[in-house]
Short mmCIF file of C-alpha atoms and ligand atoms in Angstrom, two decimals:
data_model
loop_
_atom_site.label_atom_id
_atom_site.label_comp_id
_atom_site.label_asym_id
_atom_site.label_seq_id
_atom_site.Cartn_x
_atom_site.Cartn_y
_atom_site.Cartn_z
CA MET A 1 -0.21 -40.48 -24.83
CA ASP A 2 1.27 -37.85 -22.03
CA ILE A 3 2.26 -34.83 -23.59
CA VAL A 4 5.51 -34.92 -21.33
CA VAL A 5 6.65 -31.09 -21.53
CA PRO A 6 11.13 -31.09 -21.41
CA MET A 7 11.70 -28.51 -18.48
CA SER A 8 14.96 -26.80 -21.24
CA THR A 9 11.07 -25.88 -22.74
CA LEU A 10 9.74 -24.22 -19.14
CA HIS A 11 13.97 -22.86 -17.63
CA SER A 12 16.30 -22.32 -21.38
CA PRO A 13 18.90 -21.21 -20.73
CA GLY A 14 19.04 -17.47 -21.13
CA ARG A 15 15.57 -17.29 -21.53
CA GLY A 16 15.07 -15.10 -18.60
CA ARG A 17 11.93 -15.25 -16.50
CA ASP A 18 8.36 -15.41 -18.12
CA ARG A 19 5.00 -14.18 -16.81
CA TRP A 20 4.63 -17.17 -14.64
CA GLN A 21 7.23 -17.12 -12.41
CA ASP A 22 6.69 -13.56 -11.90
CA THR A 23 3.40 -13.74 -10.72
CA ALA A 24 4.56 -16.35 -8.55
CA SER A 25 7.86 -14.26 -7.45
CA ALA A 26 5.50 -11.20 -6.81
CA ALA A 27 3.54 -14.01 -4.51
CA GLY A 28 6.12 -15.82 -2.66
CA LEU A 29 5.78 -19.20 -3.93
CA LEU A 30 9.05 -18.95 -6.39
CA ALA A 31 11.60 -20.88 -4.73
CA ASP A 32 16.12 -20.07 -5.55
CA ASP A 33 15.71 -23.05 -7.02
CA GLY A 34 12.86 -22.45 -9.36
CA SER A 35 10.53 -24.52 -8.17
CA VAL A 36 6.68 -22.98 -7.55
CA ALA A 37 5.54 -24.28 -4.01
CA VAL A 38 1.93 -24.04 -3.32
CA THR A 39 0.26 -21.50 -1.58
CA ILE A 40 0.85 -21.36 2.71
CA PHE A 41 -4.11 -21.75 2.61
CA ALA A 42 -3.45 -24.58 0.12
CA GLU A 43 -0.84 -26.09 2.40
CA MET A 44 -1.97 -24.95 5.81
CA SER A 45 -6.15 -26.41 4.18
CA ALA A 46 -4.27 -29.96 3.45
CA LEU A 47 -2.68 -29.26 6.93
CA ALA A 48 -6.40 -29.68 8.31
CA VAL A 49 -7.85 -32.63 6.58
CA ARG A 50 -4.93 -34.77 7.27
CA THR A 51 -4.82 -34.21 10.50
CA GLY A 52 -8.37 -33.31 10.86
CA ALA A 53 -8.00 -29.88 12.54
CA ILE A 54 -10.29 -27.19 13.28
CA ASN A 55 -9.76 -24.83 9.90
CA LEU A 56 -9.08 -21.31 11.03
CA GLY A 57 -7.05 -20.13 8.32
CA GLN A 58 -8.80 -20.51 4.51
CA GLY A 59 -11.99 -17.21 4.92
CA PHE A 60 -14.93 -19.11 3.62
CA PRO A 61 -18.59 -19.58 5.71
CA ASP A 62 -19.52 -23.24 6.93
CA VAL A 63 -23.14 -22.10 6.32
CA ASP A 64 -24.23 -21.60 2.62
CA GLY A 65 -26.49 -17.79 1.88
CA PRO A 66 -29.97 -17.11 1.73
CA GLU A 67 -32.74 -19.72 0.18
CA TYR A 68 -34.53 -17.54 -1.11
CA VAL A 69 -31.08 -16.78 -3.31
CA LYS A 70 -30.22 -20.30 -3.75
CA GLN A 71 -33.89 -21.27 -5.06
CA ALA A 72 -33.34 -17.66 -7.76
CA ALA A 73 -30.35 -19.92 -9.09
CA ILE A 74 -32.21 -22.93 -10.13
CA ALA A 75 -35.35 -21.41 -11.41
CA ALA A 76 -33.16 -19.80 -13.99
CA ILE A 77 -30.60 -23.27 -14.52
CA GLN A 78 -35.10 -24.22 -15.46
CA GLU A 79 -36.43 -21.66 -17.35
CA GLY A 80 -33.10 -21.96 -19.35
CA ARG A 81 -30.37 -19.14 -18.86
CA ASN A 82 -27.76 -22.04 -19.69
CA GLN A 83 -26.00 -20.53 -22.34
CA TYR A 84 -22.98 -17.48 -22.05
CA ALA A 85 -24.44 -14.51 -20.77
CA PRO A 86 -23.33 -10.72 -22.47
CA GLY A 87 -19.89 -10.20 -21.57
CA ASP A 88 -20.71 -7.47 -19.65
CA GLY A 89 -23.44 -9.68 -17.15
CA VAL A 90 -27.05 -9.95 -17.94
CA PRO A 91 -28.84 -6.10 -17.91
CA GLU A 92 -31.06 -6.94 -14.37
CA LEU A 93 -27.62 -7.73 -12.42
CA ARG A 94 -26.28 -4.59 -13.82
CA GLY A 95 -28.96 -2.43 -13.17
CA ALA A 96 -28.59 -4.32 -9.85
CA ILE A 97 -25.27 -2.74 -8.46
CA ALA A 98 -26.05 0.42 -10.14
CA GLU A 99 -29.25 0.73 -8.14
CA HIS A 100 -27.00 -0.53 -4.96
CA GLN A 101 -24.15 1.88 -5.12
CA LYS A 102 -26.88 4.23 -5.31
CA ARG A 103 -28.73 3.47 -2.66
CA HIS A 104 -26.11 2.91 0.07
CA TYR A 105 -23.61 5.12 -1.42
CA GLY A 106 -25.08 7.98 -3.57
CA LEU A 107 -23.01 7.26 -6.49
CA ASP A 108 -24.37 7.74 -9.79
CA VAL A 109 -23.34 4.54 -11.90
CA ASP A 110 -24.76 3.93 -15.87
CA PRO A 111 -25.62 0.58 -15.86
CA ALA A 112 -25.10 -0.04 -19.75
CA THR A 113 -21.57 1.61 -19.37
CA GLU A 114 -20.07 2.32 -15.89
CA VAL A 115 -20.24 -1.60 -14.91
CA LEU A 116 -18.48 -5.09 -15.53
CA VAL A 117 -20.00 -8.28 -13.89
CA THR A 118 -17.29 -10.56 -13.24
CA THR A 119 -15.76 -13.94 -12.17
CA GLY A 120 -15.79 -13.32 -8.56
CA ALA A 121 -13.49 -9.77 -7.35
CA THR A 122 -10.25 -11.85 -8.72
CA GLU A 123 -10.82 -11.41 -11.64
CA ALA A 124 -12.01 -7.99 -11.67
CA LEU A 125 -9.50 -7.49 -9.94
CA THR A 126 -6.68 -8.88 -12.12
CA ALA A 127 -7.93 -7.55 -15.05
CA SER A 128 -8.24 -4.39 -14.06
CA ILE A 129 -3.99 -4.54 -12.99
CA LEU A 130 -3.26 -6.50 -16.76
CA ALA A 131 -5.06 -3.77 -18.52
CA LEU A 132 -3.98 -0.84 -16.59
CA THR A 133 0.13 -1.47 -15.69
CA ARG A 134 2.69 -2.57 -17.61
CA PRO A 135 6.56 -3.29 -16.82
CA GLY A 136 8.20 0.05 -15.38
CA ASP A 137 4.87 1.00 -13.79
CA GLU A 138 4.71 1.25 -9.78
CA VAL A 139 1.63 -0.82 -8.57
CA LEU A 140 1.08 0.94 -4.10
CA THR A 141 -0.69 -1.42 -1.96
CA LEU A 142 -0.89 -1.42 1.68
CA GLU A 143 1.05 -4.07 3.90
CA PRO A 144 0.15 -6.90 3.97
CA PHE A 145 -2.16 -7.10 1.29
CA TYR A 146 -4.21 -9.88 -0.08
CA ASP A 147 -1.77 -12.37 -2.42
CA SER A 148 -4.26 -12.31 -5.70
CA HIS A 149 -3.28 -8.21 -5.61
CA ALA A 150 0.48 -9.34 -4.99
CA ALA A 151 0.12 -11.97 -7.96
CA ALA A 152 -1.67 -9.87 -10.19
CA ILE A 153 0.62 -6.76 -10.36
CA GLY A 154 3.72 -9.34 -10.86
CA MET A 155 1.86 -11.07 -14.11
CA SER A 156 1.47 -7.09 -15.68
CA GLY A 157 5.28 -7.23 -14.82
CA ALA A 158 4.91 -3.69 -13.12
CA THR A 159 6.83 -3.38 -10.17
CA HIS A 160 5.24 -3.86 -6.43
CA VAL A 161 5.74 -1.08 -4.09
CA THR A 162 4.25 -0.98 -0.23
CA ALA A 163 3.23 1.64 2.81
CA PRO A 164 2.77 0.09 6.10
CA LEU A 165 -0.66 -0.71 8.23
CA LEU A 166 0.64 -1.69 11.66
CA PRO A 167 -0.64 -2.39 14.53
CA GLY A 168 -0.76 0.38 17.32
CA PRO A 169 -3.44 1.71 20.09
CA ASP A 170 -5.66 2.10 17.01
CA GLY A 171 -5.79 -1.23 15.74
CA PHE A 172 -4.31 -1.68 11.73
CA ARG A 173 -3.59 2.07 11.44
CA LEU A 174 -1.97 3.52 8.03
CA ASP A 175 1.74 5.13 7.74
CA VAL A 176 0.71 8.11 5.81
CA ASP A 177 4.57 9.76 5.81
CA ALA A 178 5.68 5.95 4.17
CA LEU A 179 2.65 5.60 1.39
CA ARG A 180 3.72 9.82 0.83
CA ALA A 181 7.53 7.96 0.86
CA ALA A 182 6.23 5.60 -1.25
CA ALA A 183 4.38 7.11 -4.00
CA SER A 184 6.95 8.23 -6.75
CA PRO A 185 6.48 9.79 -10.02
CA ARG A 186 6.34 5.76 -11.81
CA LEU A 187 3.12 5.81 -9.71
CA ARG A 188 0.53 4.41 -11.77
CA MET A 189 -1.82 3.17 -9.76
CA ILE A 190 -3.36 2.01 -6.28
CA VAL A 191 -4.46 -0.97 -5.11
CA LEU A 192 -6.35 -1.13 -1.40
CA ASN A 193 -8.45 -3.12 0.00
CA SER A 194 -10.71 -2.31 3.20
CA PRO A 195 -12.41 -3.14 5.24
CA HIS A 196 -9.17 -5.24 4.72
CA ASN A 197 -8.26 -8.91 4.56
CA PRO A 198 -5.90 -9.61 6.47
CA THR A 199 -5.84 -7.19 9.73
CA GLY A 200 -10.00 -6.39 9.65
CA THR A 201 -9.40 -2.72 8.99
CA VAL A 202 -11.52 -0.63 7.95
CA LEU A 203 -9.73 2.71 7.25
CA THR A 204 -11.38 6.10 7.63
CA ARG A 205 -12.13 8.94 6.45
CA ASP A 206 -9.02 10.60 7.02
CA GLU A 207 -7.14 7.76 5.22
CA LEU A 208 -9.09 7.61 2.51
CA THR A 209 -7.56 11.60 2.29
CA ALA A 210 -4.66 10.68 2.81
CA ILE A 211 -4.70 8.53 -0.52
CA ALA A 212 -6.91 9.96 -2.29
CA THR A 213 -4.04 13.29 -2.21
CA VAL A 214 -1.49 10.65 -2.84
CA ALA A 215 -4.38 9.53 -5.60
CA ARG A 216 -4.65 12.56 -7.48
CA GLU A 217 -1.28 14.16 -7.68
CA ARG A 218 0.37 10.97 -9.40
CA ASP A 219 -2.64 10.82 -11.33
CA ALA A 220 -2.85 7.15 -9.90
CA ILE A 221 -5.58 5.06 -10.76
CA VAL A 222 -6.66 3.72 -7.80
CA VAL A 223 -8.15 -0.22 -8.07
CA THR A 224 -10.19 -0.22 -4.87
CA ASP A 225 -11.72 -3.21 -3.13
CA GLU A 226 -14.58 -3.96 -1.04
CA VAL A 227 -16.00 -7.22 -0.70
CA TYR A 228 -15.79 -6.52 2.80
CA GLU A 229 -17.87 -3.51 2.42
CA HIS A 230 -21.07 -4.56 4.21
CA LEU A 231 -19.34 -6.88 6.55
CA THR A 232 -18.17 -3.97 9.11
CA PHE A 233 -18.92 -3.97 13.50
CA GLY A 234 -19.21 -0.33 13.87
CA ALA A 235 -17.61 1.26 11.69
CA GLU A 236 -17.89 2.88 8.03
CA HIS A 237 -17.33 1.73 4.99
CA ILE A 238 -16.26 4.78 3.10
CA PRO A 239 -16.28 3.65 -0.35
CA VAL A 240 -13.03 5.90 -2.14
CA ALA A 241 -14.54 6.81 -5.31
CA THR A 242 -17.21 9.36 -3.22
CA LEU A 243 -14.81 10.88 -2.02
CA PRO A 244 -13.88 14.68 -4.11
CA GLY A 245 -12.29 13.69 -7.22
CA MET A 246 -12.34 10.12 -6.36
CA ALA A 247 -14.29 8.76 -9.36
CA GLU A 248 -12.75 9.74 -12.24
CA ARG A 249 -9.92 7.69 -11.43
CA THR A 250 -11.28 5.09 -9.81
CA LEU A 251 -12.18 1.17 -10.55
CA THR A 252 -14.59 -0.32 -7.52
CA ILE A 253 -15.02 -3.58 -6.76
CA SER A 254 -16.84 -5.57 -4.78
CA SER A 255 -18.17 -9.77 -4.77
CA SER A 256 -21.69 -10.73 -3.83
CA GLY A 257 -19.72 -14.09 -2.52
CA LYS A 258 -18.73 -12.41 1.27
CA THR A 259 -21.97 -10.62 1.28
CA PHE A 260 -24.11 -13.14 0.93
CA SER A 261 -22.01 -16.31 2.06
CA LEU A 262 -21.48 -17.82 -2.00
CA THR A 263 -17.97 -17.75 -2.52
CA GLY A 264 -18.39 -20.60 -4.28
CA TRP A 265 -20.65 -18.40 -7.27
CA LYS A 266 -17.55 -16.32 -7.99
CA VAL A 267 -20.02 -13.63 -8.85
CA GLY A 268 -18.32 -10.03 -8.78
CA TRP A 269 -18.10 -6.43 -10.14
CA VAL A 270 -15.68 -3.50 -10.92
CA HIS A 271 -17.19 -0.23 -11.66
CA GLY A 272 -16.15 3.49 -12.99
CA PRO A 273 -16.19 5.42 -15.49
CA SER A 274 -16.43 3.54 -18.89
CA ASP A 275 -12.86 4.88 -20.52
CA LEU A 276 -11.68 2.94 -17.65
CA VAL A 277 -14.66 -0.06 -17.67
CA THR A 278 -13.81 -0.34 -21.32
CA ALA A 279 -9.88 -1.15 -20.68
CA VAL A 280 -11.50 -3.96 -18.36
CA ARG A 281 -13.70 -4.71 -20.16
CA THR A 282 -10.95 -5.32 -23.64
CA VAL A 283 -9.00 -7.78 -20.95
CA LYS A 284 -12.26 -9.81 -19.48
CA GLN A 285 -13.35 -10.15 -22.16
CA PHE A 286 -10.02 -12.63 -23.29
CA LEU A 287 -10.03 -14.34 -19.83
CA THR A 288 -13.43 -16.15 -19.04
CA TYR A 289 -15.28 -13.67 -22.15
CA THR A 290 -18.48 -14.70 -19.56
CA SER A 291 -19.17 -16.59 -16.48
CA GLY A 292 -21.96 -17.59 -14.40
CA SER A 293 -25.09 -17.67 -16.04
CA PRO A 294 -28.02 -18.35 -13.60
CA PHE A 295 -26.19 -16.81 -10.97
CA GLN A 296 -26.52 -13.54 -12.61
CA PRO A 297 -29.86 -12.82 -12.37
CA ALA A 298 -30.31 -14.92 -8.39
CA ILE A 299 -27.99 -12.12 -6.98
CA ALA A 300 -29.91 -9.15 -8.81
CA GLN A 301 -32.49 -10.32 -6.35
CA ALA A 302 -30.67 -10.81 -3.50
CA LEU A 303 -28.34 -6.78 -4.66
CA ALA A 304 -31.79 -5.70 -3.41
CA ASP A 305 -31.75 -7.42 0.20
CA ASP A 306 -29.99 -5.72 2.90
CA ASP A 307 -31.39 -7.23 5.84
CA THR A 308 -29.65 -11.09 4.84
CA PRO A 309 -26.00 -8.24 5.12
CA ARG A 310 -26.76 -7.38 7.82
CA ALA A 311 -27.59 -10.51 9.89
CA LEU A 312 -24.21 -11.46 9.08
CA ALA A 313 -22.70 -8.69 10.18
CA ALA A 314 -24.08 -8.98 13.31
CA SER A 315 -23.53 -12.26 13.39
CA LEU A 316 -20.03 -12.02 13.18
CA ALA A 317 -19.17 -9.45 15.49
CA ASP A 318 -20.55 -12.17 17.85
CA ARG A 319 -18.74 -14.46 16.72
CA ARG A 320 -15.17 -11.68 16.30
CA ASP A 321 -15.83 -11.64 20.24
CA LEU A 322 -15.86 -15.19 20.84
CA LEU A 323 -12.85 -15.69 18.67
CA CYS A 324 -10.88 -12.43 21.04
CA SER A 325 -11.67 -12.75 24.05
CA GLY A 326 -10.71 -16.91 22.98
CA LEU A 327 -7.56 -15.81 21.93
CA GLU A 328 -6.78 -14.16 24.71
CA ALA A 329 -7.38 -16.74 27.35
CA ALA A 330 -5.29 -18.69 25.21
CA GLY A 331 -2.36 -15.65 25.83
CA PHE A 332 -2.18 -14.25 22.37
CA THR A 333 -3.15 -10.51 21.96
CA VAL A 334 -5.29 -9.22 19.69
CA THR A 335 -6.25 -6.53 18.04
CA ARG A 336 -9.81 -6.53 17.39
CA PRO A 337 -11.36 -6.60 13.68
CA ALA A 338 -13.99 -3.53 12.60
CA GLY A 339 -14.41 -5.42 10.03
CA THR A 340 -13.84 -8.60 7.31
CA TYR A 341 -13.92 -12.84 8.45
CA PHE A 342 -10.26 -11.94 10.39
CA VAL A 343 -8.69 -11.45 13.62
CA MET A 344 -4.62 -10.85 13.55
CA ALA A 345 -3.34 -11.79 16.48
CA ASP A 346 0.20 -11.26 17.70
CA ALA A 347 1.67 -14.62 19.08
CA SER A 348 4.55 -13.06 20.47
CA GLY A 349 3.22 -14.88 24.56
CA PRO A 350 2.89 -18.26 22.73
CA LEU A 351 6.03 -18.52 20.46
CA ALA A 352 8.10 -17.32 23.81
CA ARG A 353 6.81 -20.30 25.52
CA LEU A 354 7.69 -22.71 23.68
CA GLY A 355 10.58 -21.30 21.74
CA LEU A 356 9.42 -21.21 18.11
CA ARG A 357 10.70 -18.96 16.22
CA ASP A 358 7.55 -16.77 13.83
CA GLY A 359 4.17 -17.30 13.56
CA VAL A 360 5.04 -19.49 10.21
CA GLU A 361 6.73 -21.93 12.70
CA LEU A 362 4.07 -22.00 15.14
CA CYS A 363 1.46 -22.30 11.56
CA ARG A 364 3.26 -25.37 10.91
CA ARG A 365 2.69 -26.37 14.26
CA LEU A 366 -0.28 -25.48 15.70
CA PRO A 367 -2.73 -28.33 13.64
CA GLU A 368 -0.14 -30.85 15.93
CA LEU A 369 0.04 -28.76 19.17
CA ALA A 370 -3.68 -27.78 19.61
CA GLY A 371 -5.22 -29.00 16.23
CA VAL A 372 -6.18 -25.42 15.05
CA VAL A 373 -4.91 -23.84 12.03
CA ALA A 374 -4.26 -20.71 11.07
CA ILE A 375 -2.28 -18.49 8.84
CA PRO A 376 1.03 -16.60 9.45
CA ALA A 377 0.96 -12.37 8.16
CA ALA A 378 4.31 -13.52 6.48
CA ALA A 379 1.98 -14.64 4.15
CA PHE A 380 0.57 -11.54 3.10
CA CYS A 381 3.71 -9.68 3.56
CA ARG A 382 6.64 -9.36 1.48
CA GLY A 383 9.74 -11.84 2.13
CA GLY A 384 12.01 -9.63 4.41
CA SER A 385 9.93 -7.07 4.27
CA PRO A 386 9.87 -4.32 7.25
CA THR A 387 6.04 -4.85 7.63
CA ALA A 388 7.03 -9.07 7.20
CA LYS A 389 9.83 -8.17 10.55
CA ALA A 390 7.05 -6.14 11.96
CA LEU A 391 4.63 -9.08 11.71
CA ALA A 392 6.64 -12.24 12.02
CA SER A 393 5.21 -13.24 15.75
CA HIS A 394 1.37 -12.91 14.11
CA VAL A 395 -0.92 -14.67 13.03
CA ARG A 396 -5.25 -14.60 10.89
CA PHE A 397 -7.68 -16.96 12.26
CA THR A 398 -10.81 -16.03 10.23
CA PHE A 399 -14.16 -16.13 12.30
CA VAL A 400 -16.80 -17.31 9.75
CA LYS A 401 -17.14 -20.67 11.64
CA SER A 402 -19.99 -21.58 13.73
CA PRO A 403 -19.46 -20.43 17.45
CA ASP A 404 -19.85 -24.52 18.13
CA VAL A 405 -16.56 -25.11 15.99
CA ILE A 406 -15.07 -21.45 17.89
CA THR A 407 -15.34 -22.24 20.71
CA ARG A 408 -13.96 -25.89 20.17
CA ALA A 409 -10.59 -24.50 18.51
CA VAL A 410 -9.99 -21.51 20.95
CA GLU A 411 -10.35 -24.48 23.82
CA ARG A 412 -8.17 -26.52 21.84
CA LEU A 413 -5.78 -23.77 21.70
CA ALA A 414 -5.87 -22.44 25.48
CA ARG A 415 -5.30 -26.40 26.48
CA GLY A 416 -2.89 -27.10 23.17
CA LEU A 417 -0.94 -24.57 24.21
CA ARG A 418 -0.87 -24.55 27.72
CA THR A 419 0.57 -28.02 27.73
CA ALA A 420 3.00 -27.89 24.95
CA THR A 421 6.82 -27.83 26.50
CA PRO A 422 9.39 -26.31 24.36
C1 PLP B 1 -9.70 -8.78 -0.18
C2 PLP B 1 -10.25 -9.88 -1.01
N1 PLP B 1 -10.38 -9.75 -2.30
C3 PLP B 1 -11.01 -10.27 -3.01
C4 PLP B 1 -11.42 -11.78 -2.57
C5 PLP B 1 -11.92 -13.30 -3.58
O1 PLP B 1 -12.76 -12.40 -4.06
P1 PLP B 1 -13.76 -13.57 -5.20
O2 PLP B 1 -13.92 -14.61 -4.68
O3 PLP B 1 -15.44 -12.98 -5.04
O4 PLP B 1 -13.04 -13.41 -6.30
C6 PLP B 1 -11.24 -11.77 -1.20
C7 PLP B 1 -11.44 -13.84 -0.98
O5 PLP B 1 -10.95 -14.05 0.11
C8 PLP B 1 -10.27 -11.38 -0.18
O6 PLP B 1 -10.42 -11.00 1.56
#
């Protein structure tokens, strides 16, 4: 028998909003009439399937990670590593994470007390935000931001404040004065993301130093999402935890999904001082407790391998150039990213030619006009914010697709946008 939840249970008069509504609202998904929209990513991916368009919207690789890592997971399954892994993660993976942080960044991390394996970076982020913030606190992110950061802040009941990351001659750069102005005495946490989705910016030492100064002045915790740490093109990725006085107030989050092209395995982690990690563990253990038992030893092996991510970054740099040149030829103005899978393109030219209002309208029409799917920058901004207005004409494309797919997509864009009529 179906269980029918009467809508009055969800919308009792005078009850106010539940956390799911705060979450939906924070991610820009709650309509005025109380209905919830699907994310723009889901909408655009469905549109790609329906129209047969090339999906340069969602960022997932079209080629799997290394065979030896897949074989290691298969072997782990066959060896019987199929029951609950320890809540903190298997010891060999915690050890490999600590070793990775030491080898790449000189960070001293105790694998016994300062590392927690999570269900992707997403769980690490949400558990960190839920564990350490509450209503009345302010949580600062850069804007545009990755949507799950905003959703988790909404879930915690804290207030989301932002500092803009806007395009200029040196790419998308942080407005340091705006950052200082946004940091009130109620600031509890700064959620960073570098290399940054959606802009592809890699924050410079000066920008990170400004952020670190604000965090220390306001006694705020920094949560840093570094899932694209190895996917940089010439720019140096600097973990904020390596800056003076920052390791003791920073939770560093990463994931094997992007580094090893195994996004579906959802093996992520967070590390930081043991008191902060204890707080995150307390929440995390009641979200999933543990996950991915046979994948964890496989990722432990992979983390010793620097060649795979280096080769991926080199091939992504070529694919970035292919996509950027093709977008320019199709009339977009691009800001070349220094990291990640993504490029932000200003569509002012095509918008003016086609008489379209903004990037949202363009993305909804792009499958029919050109057979390509992209994501509007608005999906990464708060509705009506100054940053949303400044980036209204921008759209995000991914280049984590084969050169052949990218070539076909940019040919379609050039042809489709040239021949389309207003
Ligand atoms: C900035 C950022 N953080 C986190 C994630 C999700 O990571 P995971 O799949 O490990 O949960 C993504 C995926 O697109 C991302 O772009």
